[in-house]
Amino acid sequence: MKSPLLTLPGAVPAEGVDEGVAAHYGDLFREQRALADGTGFVDLSHRGIVTVSGAERLSWLHLLLTQHVSDLPPHQATEALILSANGHIEHALYLVDDGETVWAHVEPGTQDALIAYLESMKFFYRAEVADRTADFAVVHLPAGSITEVPEGVAVRETPYGRDLFLPRADLESFAEKAGPPAGILAHESLRVEQHRPRLGFETDHRTIPHELGWIGGAVHLQKGCYRGQETVARVQNLGKPPRRLVFLHLDGSEVHLPPAGTDIRLADDGPDGRRIGFVTTSVRHHELGPVALALIKRNVPVDARLMAGDTAAAQETVVEP
C-alpha cells in the first residue's frame, strides 16, 4: 500500500519489506536527530493493522499470545508473540486495548497469515477479528513529542514514543501539523540503538524469544498455556538459547555497511574462520556511526573481536550468554 506522503518534498521510497513509505526525506542524520529530540513523525502506514473486538477478546487472546493480556488495562501498550508448536517466533504484535477493541500493528504483509491463524482458533469465543489496514495507518511520534493527537484515535504509549492508529483518510492533514517527517531509515537507526528486535530482521525460521531478549517484554513467564510454551519454559528453567543478540560497533573507515545476512566470524581466526553468526540489521547512526544488530552463537566470549564480512566489529552484550 503506497503512502500518499511519498509526495512530500525530498521523499525517497523505501525498498524491500518497507516498500510503500519513505526511506528518508533527503537528510538521514537530520531526521534521526529530530526524532531523538522529540520532534517530527514517522510514516509507518505500510504496516498491517488488525483489530479484535467483542466481550471475550482479551480472555481469548490470552490463550494464544505469549503475553498476559486477560486483565490488560485500557490504553496500556504491550507487545506479544505468537509461537509455533516448537517455540519458534511466527508473529509479533504491538497492541493496545481502547476499552472496546484491541488494536495491533504487525509487520507489513503478515496480517493475512495472522488473521487466518486467529480465525482458526476462535471456536465459540465472542471475539471478532478484522483487517483494518485499508482504513487506518500507523504513525509514530517520538518520545517527548508535543504533537496533539486527534480525538478518538487509539494510541500505544511506550518509552520510545507513541504509535497512533490514524484514519488513513486523515494521514495527509495530520502530516501538515506534525512537524518534519522522518523516514523509515531514521526510525530503524534508533531501533538498532535501542537494541529492539524486529520480526523478519532479527528472526529467522528457528528463532526463539530468549535469543532476542523478548522474555519479559513480549513473553510473560507466569501465564497459562499457549502454543510453544513448553519450549519457553524448558529453555528458561533448564538451559540456554543457542544464540544471542548483540549490538555491534562497526569500523567507521569502511564505505559500505555489511548487509543483513553477512557472516560473522572471530577476528583471530582470519578470513577463513568458521561462521559464528550473522548481521541482522546494519545502520548509520547520527552519533554512534555505523552500528548493527547481529545473532551469534551463545558461547562466543563477550570480549571477542569480531569480523562482519570484511568489517571489524566490537560487540556489546544485549542478551547475556
GROMACS .gro file of N, CA and C in nm, residues 131-220:
model
  270
  131ASP      N    1  -0.925  -0.708   0.957
  131ASP     CA    2  -0.810  -0.642   0.894
  131ASP      C    3  -0.849  -0.497   0.868
  132ARG      N    4  -0.784  -0.404   0.938
  132ARG     CA    5  -0.818  -0.262   0.924
  132ARG      C    6  -0.709  -0.184   0.850
  133THR      N    7  -0.620  -0.254   0.782
  133THR     CA    8  -0.507  -0.190   0.715
  133THR      C    9  -0.552  -0.091   0.609
  134ALA      N   10  -0.660  -0.121   0.540
  134ALA     CA   11  -0.706  -0.033   0.433
  134ALA      C   12  -0.767   0.096   0.486
  135ASP      N   13  -0.811   0.095   0.611
  135ASP     CA   14  -0.881   0.211   0.666
  135ASP      C   15  -0.799   0.293   0.764
  136PHE      N   16  -0.695   0.232   0.822
  136PHE     CA   17  -0.615   0.301   0.924
  136PHE      C   18  -0.467   0.289   0.891
  137ALA      N   19  -0.390   0.385   0.943
  137ALA     CA   20  -0.246   0.389   0.919
  137ALA      C   21  -0.173   0.413   1.051
  138VAL      N   22  -0.059   0.348   1.068
  138VAL     CA   23   0.023   0.369   1.187
  138VAL      C   24   0.115   0.489   1.163
  139VAL      N   25   0.114   0.582   1.259
  139VAL     CA   26   0.206   0.696   1.258
  139VAL      C   27   0.278   0.696   1.392
  140HIS      N   28   0.410   0.711   1.388
  140HIS     CA   29   0.490   0.712   1.510
  140HIS      C   30   0.532   0.852   1.547
  141LEU      N   31   0.506   0.890   1.673
  141LEU     CA   32   0.555   1.015   1.730
  141LEU      C   33   0.664   0.981   1.830
  142PRO      N   34   0.781   1.044   1.822
  142PRO     CA   35   0.893   1.006   1.910
  142PRO      C   36   0.867   1.047   2.055
  143ALA      N   37   0.939   0.985   2.146
  143ALA     CA   38   0.931   1.021   2.288
  143ALA      C   39   0.960   1.169   2.305
  144GLY      N   40   0.877   1.235   2.384
  144GLY     CA   41   0.894   1.378   2.406
  144GLY      C   42   0.816   1.465   2.311
  145SER      N   43   0.751   1.405   2.212
  145SER     CA   44   0.675   1.484   2.116
  145SER      C   45   0.557   1.554   2.183
  146ILE      N   46   0.532   1.679   2.144
  146ILE     CA   47   0.418   1.755   2.196
  146ILE      C   48   0.309   1.768   2.091
  147THR      N   49   0.322   1.693   1.981
  147THR     CA   50   0.220   1.695   1.876
  147THR      C   51   0.087   1.649   1.932
  148GLU      N   52  -0.017   1.721   1.903
  148GLU     CA   53  -0.150   1.688   1.953
  148GLU      C   54  -0.206   1.568   1.879
  149VAL      N   55  -0.258   1.472   1.955
  149VAL     CA   56  -0.320   1.352   1.897
  149VAL      C   57  -0.467   1.378   1.873
  150PRO      N   58  -0.517   1.354   1.752
  150PRO     CA   59  -0.659   1.377   1.724
  150PRO      C   60  -0.749   1.298   1.818
  151GLU      N   61  -0.860   1.356   1.852
  151GLU     CA   62  -0.956   1.292   1.943
  151GLU      C   63  -1.009   1.163   1.884
  152GLY      N   64  -1.019   1.061   1.969
  152GLY     CA   65  -1.076   0.934   1.928
  152GLY      C   66  -0.978   0.837   1.865
  153VAL      N   67  -0.852   0.876   1.850
  153VAL     CA   68  -0.753   0.790   1.787
  153VAL      C   69  -0.691   0.697   1.892
  154ALA      N   70  -0.685   0.567   1.861
  154ALA     CA   71  -0.620   0.472   1.952
  154ALA      C   72  -0.469   0.498   1.952
  155VAL      N   73  -0.409   0.494   2.072
  155VAL     CA   74  -0.268   0.529   2.088
  155VAL      C   75  -0.197   0.424   2.172
  156ARG      N   76  -0.078   0.382   2.128
  156ARG     CA   77   0.013   0.299   2.207
  156ARG      C   78   0.121   0.390   2.263
  157GLU      N   79   0.121   0.411   2.394
  157GLU     CA   80   0.220   0.495   2.460
  157GLU      C   81   0.330   0.405   2.513
  158THR      N   82   0.454   0.423   2.463
  158THR     CA   83   0.567   0.340   2.504
  158THR      C   84   0.684   0.431   2.543
  159PRO      N   85   0.788   0.375   2.604
  159PRO     CA   86   0.905   0.458   2.637
  159PRO      C   87   0.973   0.517   2.514
  160TYR      N   88   0.947   0.460   2.396
  160TYR     CA   89   1.013   0.506   2.274
  160TYR      C   90   0.928   0.604   2.195
  161GLY      N   91   0.805   0.629   2.240
  161GLY     CA   92   0.716   0.720   2.170
  161GLY      C   93   0.575   0.666   2.164
  162ARG      N   94   0.496   0.728   2.079
  162ARG     CA   95   0.356   0.690   2.065
  162ARG      C   96   0.328   0.640   1.924
  163ASP      N   97   0.257   0.528   1.915
  163ASP     CA   98   0.208   0.477   1.788
  163ASP      C   99   0.060   0.510   1.776
  164LEU      N  100   0.026   0.585   1.673
  164LEU     CA  101  -0.113   0.626   1.651
  164LEU      C  102  -0.177   0.539   1.544
  165PHE      N  103  -0.301   0.495   1.569
  165PHE     CA  104  -0.379   0.423   1.468
  165PHE      C  105  -0.472   0.527   1.405
  166LEU      N  106  -0.420   0.596   1.307
  166LEU     CA  107  -0.486   0.713   1.248
  166LEU      C  108  -0.572   0.672   1.129
  167PRO      N  109  -0.694   0.727   1.117
  167PRO     CA  110  -0.770   0.701   0.995
  167PRO      C  111  -0.686   0.735   0.872
  168ARG      N  112  -0.679   0.644   0.777
  168ARG     CA  113  -0.593   0.665   0.662
  168ARG      C  114  -0.630   0.791   0.585
  169ALA      N  115  -0.757   0.826   0.584
  169ALA     CA  116  -0.801   0.946   0.513
  169ALA      C  117  -0.746   1.074   0.577
  170ASP      N  118  -0.703   1.066   0.703
  170ASP     CA  119  -0.652   1.185   0.774
  170ASP      C  120  -0.500   1.195   0.771
  171LEU      N  121  -0.434   1.103   0.702
  171LEU     CA  122  -0.288   1.097   0.707
  171LEU      C  123  -0.223   1.225   0.656
  172GLU      N  124  -0.267   1.276   0.544
  172GLU     CA  125  -0.204   1.394   0.486
  172GLU      C  126  -0.228   1.519   0.570
  173SER      N  127  -0.350   1.535   0.620
  173SER     CA  128  -0.379   1.653   0.702
  173SER      C  129  -0.304   1.647   0.834
  174PHE      N  130  -0.287   1.527   0.890
  174PHE     CA  131  -0.209   1.514   1.014
  174PHE      C  132  -0.063   1.550   0.990
  175ALA      N  133  -0.008   1.506   0.877
  175ALA     CA  134   0.132   1.532   0.845
  175ALA      C  135   0.160   1.681   0.836
  176GLU      N  136   0.064   1.759   0.793
  176GLU     CA  137   0.083   1.904   0.780
  176GLU      C  138   0.106   1.970   0.916
  177LYS      N  139   0.054   1.909   1.024
  177LYS     CA  140   0.063   1.970   1.157
  177LYS      C  141   0.169   1.903   1.246
  178ALA      N  142   0.221   1.790   1.206
  178ALA     CA  143   0.301   1.706   1.296
  178ALA      C  144   0.450   1.735   1.293
  179GLY      N  145   0.492   1.835   1.220
  179GLY     CA  146   0.633   1.866   1.217
  179GLY      C  147   0.706   1.797   1.104
  180PRO      N  148   0.838   1.802   1.103
  180PRO     CA  149   0.913   1.746   0.990
  180PRO      C  150   0.902   1.594   0.983
  181PRO      N  151   0.881   1.540   0.865
  181PRO     CA  152   0.873   1.393   0.852
  181PRO      C  153   1.011   1.330   0.860
  182ALA      N  154   1.017   1.211   0.917
  182ALA     CA  155   1.140   1.131   0.920
  182ALA      C  156   1.111   0.997   0.855
  183GLY      N  157   1.205   0.949   0.777
  183GLY     CA  158   1.185   0.825   0.705
  183GLY      C  159   1.208   0.701   0.789
  184ILE      N  160   1.180   0.587   0.730
  184ILE     CA  161   1.192   0.460   0.800
  184ILE      C  162   1.337   0.430   0.835
  185LEU      N  163   1.434   0.483   0.759
  185LEU     CA  164   1.575   0.459   0.793
  185LEU      C  165   1.613   0.526   0.924
  186ALA      N  166   1.561   0.645   0.949
  186ALA     CA  167   1.587   0.712   1.077
  186ALA      C  168   1.523   0.633   1.191
  187HIS      N  169   1.403   0.586   1.169
  187HIS     CA  170   1.332   0.506   1.269
  187HIS      C  171   1.409   0.378   1.299
  188GLU      N  172   1.461   0.313   1.195
  188GLU     CA  173   1.539   0.191   1.211
  188GLU      C  174   1.670   0.217   1.285
  189SER      N  175   1.733   0.330   1.258
  189SER     CA  176   1.858   0.362   1.326
  189SER      C  177   1.839   0.373   1.476
  190LEU      N  178   1.730   0.435   1.517
  190LEU     CA  179   1.703   0.447   1.660
  190LEU      C  180   1.661   0.313   1.719
  191ARG      N  181   1.592   0.231   1.642
  191ARG     CA  182   1.556   0.097   1.689
  191ARG      C  183   1.680   0.014   1.717
  192VAL      N  184   1.777   0.020   1.628
  192VAL     CA  185   1.901  -0.054   1.647
  192VAL      C  186   1.974  -0.001   1.770
  193GLU      N  187   1.982   0.131   1.784
  193GLU     CA  188   2.047   0.190   1.902
  193GLU      C  189   1.982   0.141   2.031
  194GLN      N  190   1.849   0.122   2.028
  194GLN     CA  191   1.775   0.080   2.146
  194GLN      C  192   1.772  -0.071   2.163
  195HIS      N  193   1.841  -0.144   2.074
  195HIS     CA  194   1.855  -0.290   2.083
  195HIS      C  195   1.720  -0.361   2.072
  196ARG      N  196   1.628  -0.305   1.996
  196ARG     CA  197   1.494  -0.364   1.985
  196ARG      C  198   1.486  -0.454   1.862
  197PRO      N  199   1.456  -0.582   1.880
  197PRO     CA  200   1.446  -0.673   1.766
  197PRO      C  201   1.321  -0.647   1.684
  198ARG      N  202   1.329  -0.689   1.557
  198ARG     CA  203   1.216  -0.676   1.466
  198ARG      C  204   1.195  -0.807   1.393
  199LEU      N  205   1.070  -0.850   1.389
  199LEU     CA  206   1.034  -0.974   1.321
  199LEU      C  207   1.078  -0.967   1.174
  200GLY      N  208   1.142  -1.075   1.128
  200GLY     CA  209   1.187  -1.080   0.989
  200GLY      C  210   1.322  -1.017   0.967
  201PHE      N  211   1.371  -0.942   1.065
  201PHE     CA  212   1.504  -0.883   1.059
  201PHE      C  213   1.596  -0.958   1.155
  202GLU      N  214   1.561  -0.956   1.283
  202GLU     CA  215   1.639  -1.029   1.384
  202GLU      C  216   1.592  -1.173   1.398
  203THR      N  217   1.489  -1.213   1.327
  203THR     CA  218   1.438  -1.351   1.338
  203THR      C  219   1.459  -1.428   1.208
  204ASP      N  220   1.473  -1.557   1.223
  204ASP     CA  221   1.465  -1.648   1.110
  204ASP      C  222   1.371  -1.762   1.147
  205HIS      N  223   1.372  -1.871   1.072
  205HIS     CA  224   1.273  -1.976   1.091
  205HIS      C  225   1.290  -2.052   1.223
  206ARG      N  226   1.403  -2.034   1.292
  206ARG     CA  227   1.426  -2.110   1.415
  206ARG      C  228   1.450  -2.022   1.537
  207THR      N  229   1.421  -1.893   1.528
  207THR     CA  230   1.445  -1.803   1.640
  207THR      C  231   1.347  -1.829   1.753
  208ILE      N  232   1.398  -1.835   1.876
  208ILE     CA  233   1.313  -1.844   1.994
  208ILE      C  234   1.327  -1.713   2.073
  209PRO      N  235   1.228  -1.678   2.155
  209PRO     CA  236   1.226  -1.547   2.220
  209PRO      C  237   1.349  -1.516   2.306
  210HIS      N  238   1.405  -1.617   2.372
  210HIS     CA  239   1.520  -1.595   2.460
  210HIS      C  240   1.640  -1.537   2.386
  211GLU      N  241   1.655  -1.570   2.260
  211GLU     CA  242   1.772  -1.526   2.184
  211GLU      C  243   1.773  -1.375   2.162
  212LEU      N  244   1.656  -1.313   2.165
  212LEU     CA  245   1.644  -1.171   2.129
  212LEU      C  246   1.613  -1.082   2.248
  213GLY      N  247   1.605  -1.140   2.369
  213GLY     CA  248   1.571  -1.058   2.485
  213GLY      C  249   1.424  -1.023   2.492
  214TRP      N  250   1.339  -1.104   2.431
  214TRP     CA  251   1.195  -1.078   2.431
  214TRP      C  252   1.126  -1.137   2.556
  215ILE      N  253   1.202  -1.208   2.640
  215ILE     CA  254   1.144  -1.259   2.763
  215ILE      C  255   1.118  -1.141   2.857
  216GLY      N  256   0.997  -1.133   2.908
  216GLY     CA  257   0.958  -1.021   2.993
  216GLY      C  258   0.886  -0.913   2.915
  217GLY      N  259   0.949  -0.862   2.811
  217GLY     CA  260   0.886  -0.757   2.732
  217GLY      C  261   0.768  -0.806   2.650
  218ALA      N  262   0.785  -0.921   2.583
  218ALA     CA  263   0.678  -0.975   2.500
  218ALA      C  264   0.634  -1.114   2.544
  219VAL      N  265   0.709  -1.177   2.633
  219VAL     CA  266   0.677  -1.311   2.682
  219VAL      C  267   0.664  -1.306   2.833
  220HIS      N  268   0.545  -1.338   2.883
  220HIS     CA  269   0.518  -1.339   3.027
  220HIS      C  270   0.540  -1.481   3.078
   0.00000   0.00000   0.00000
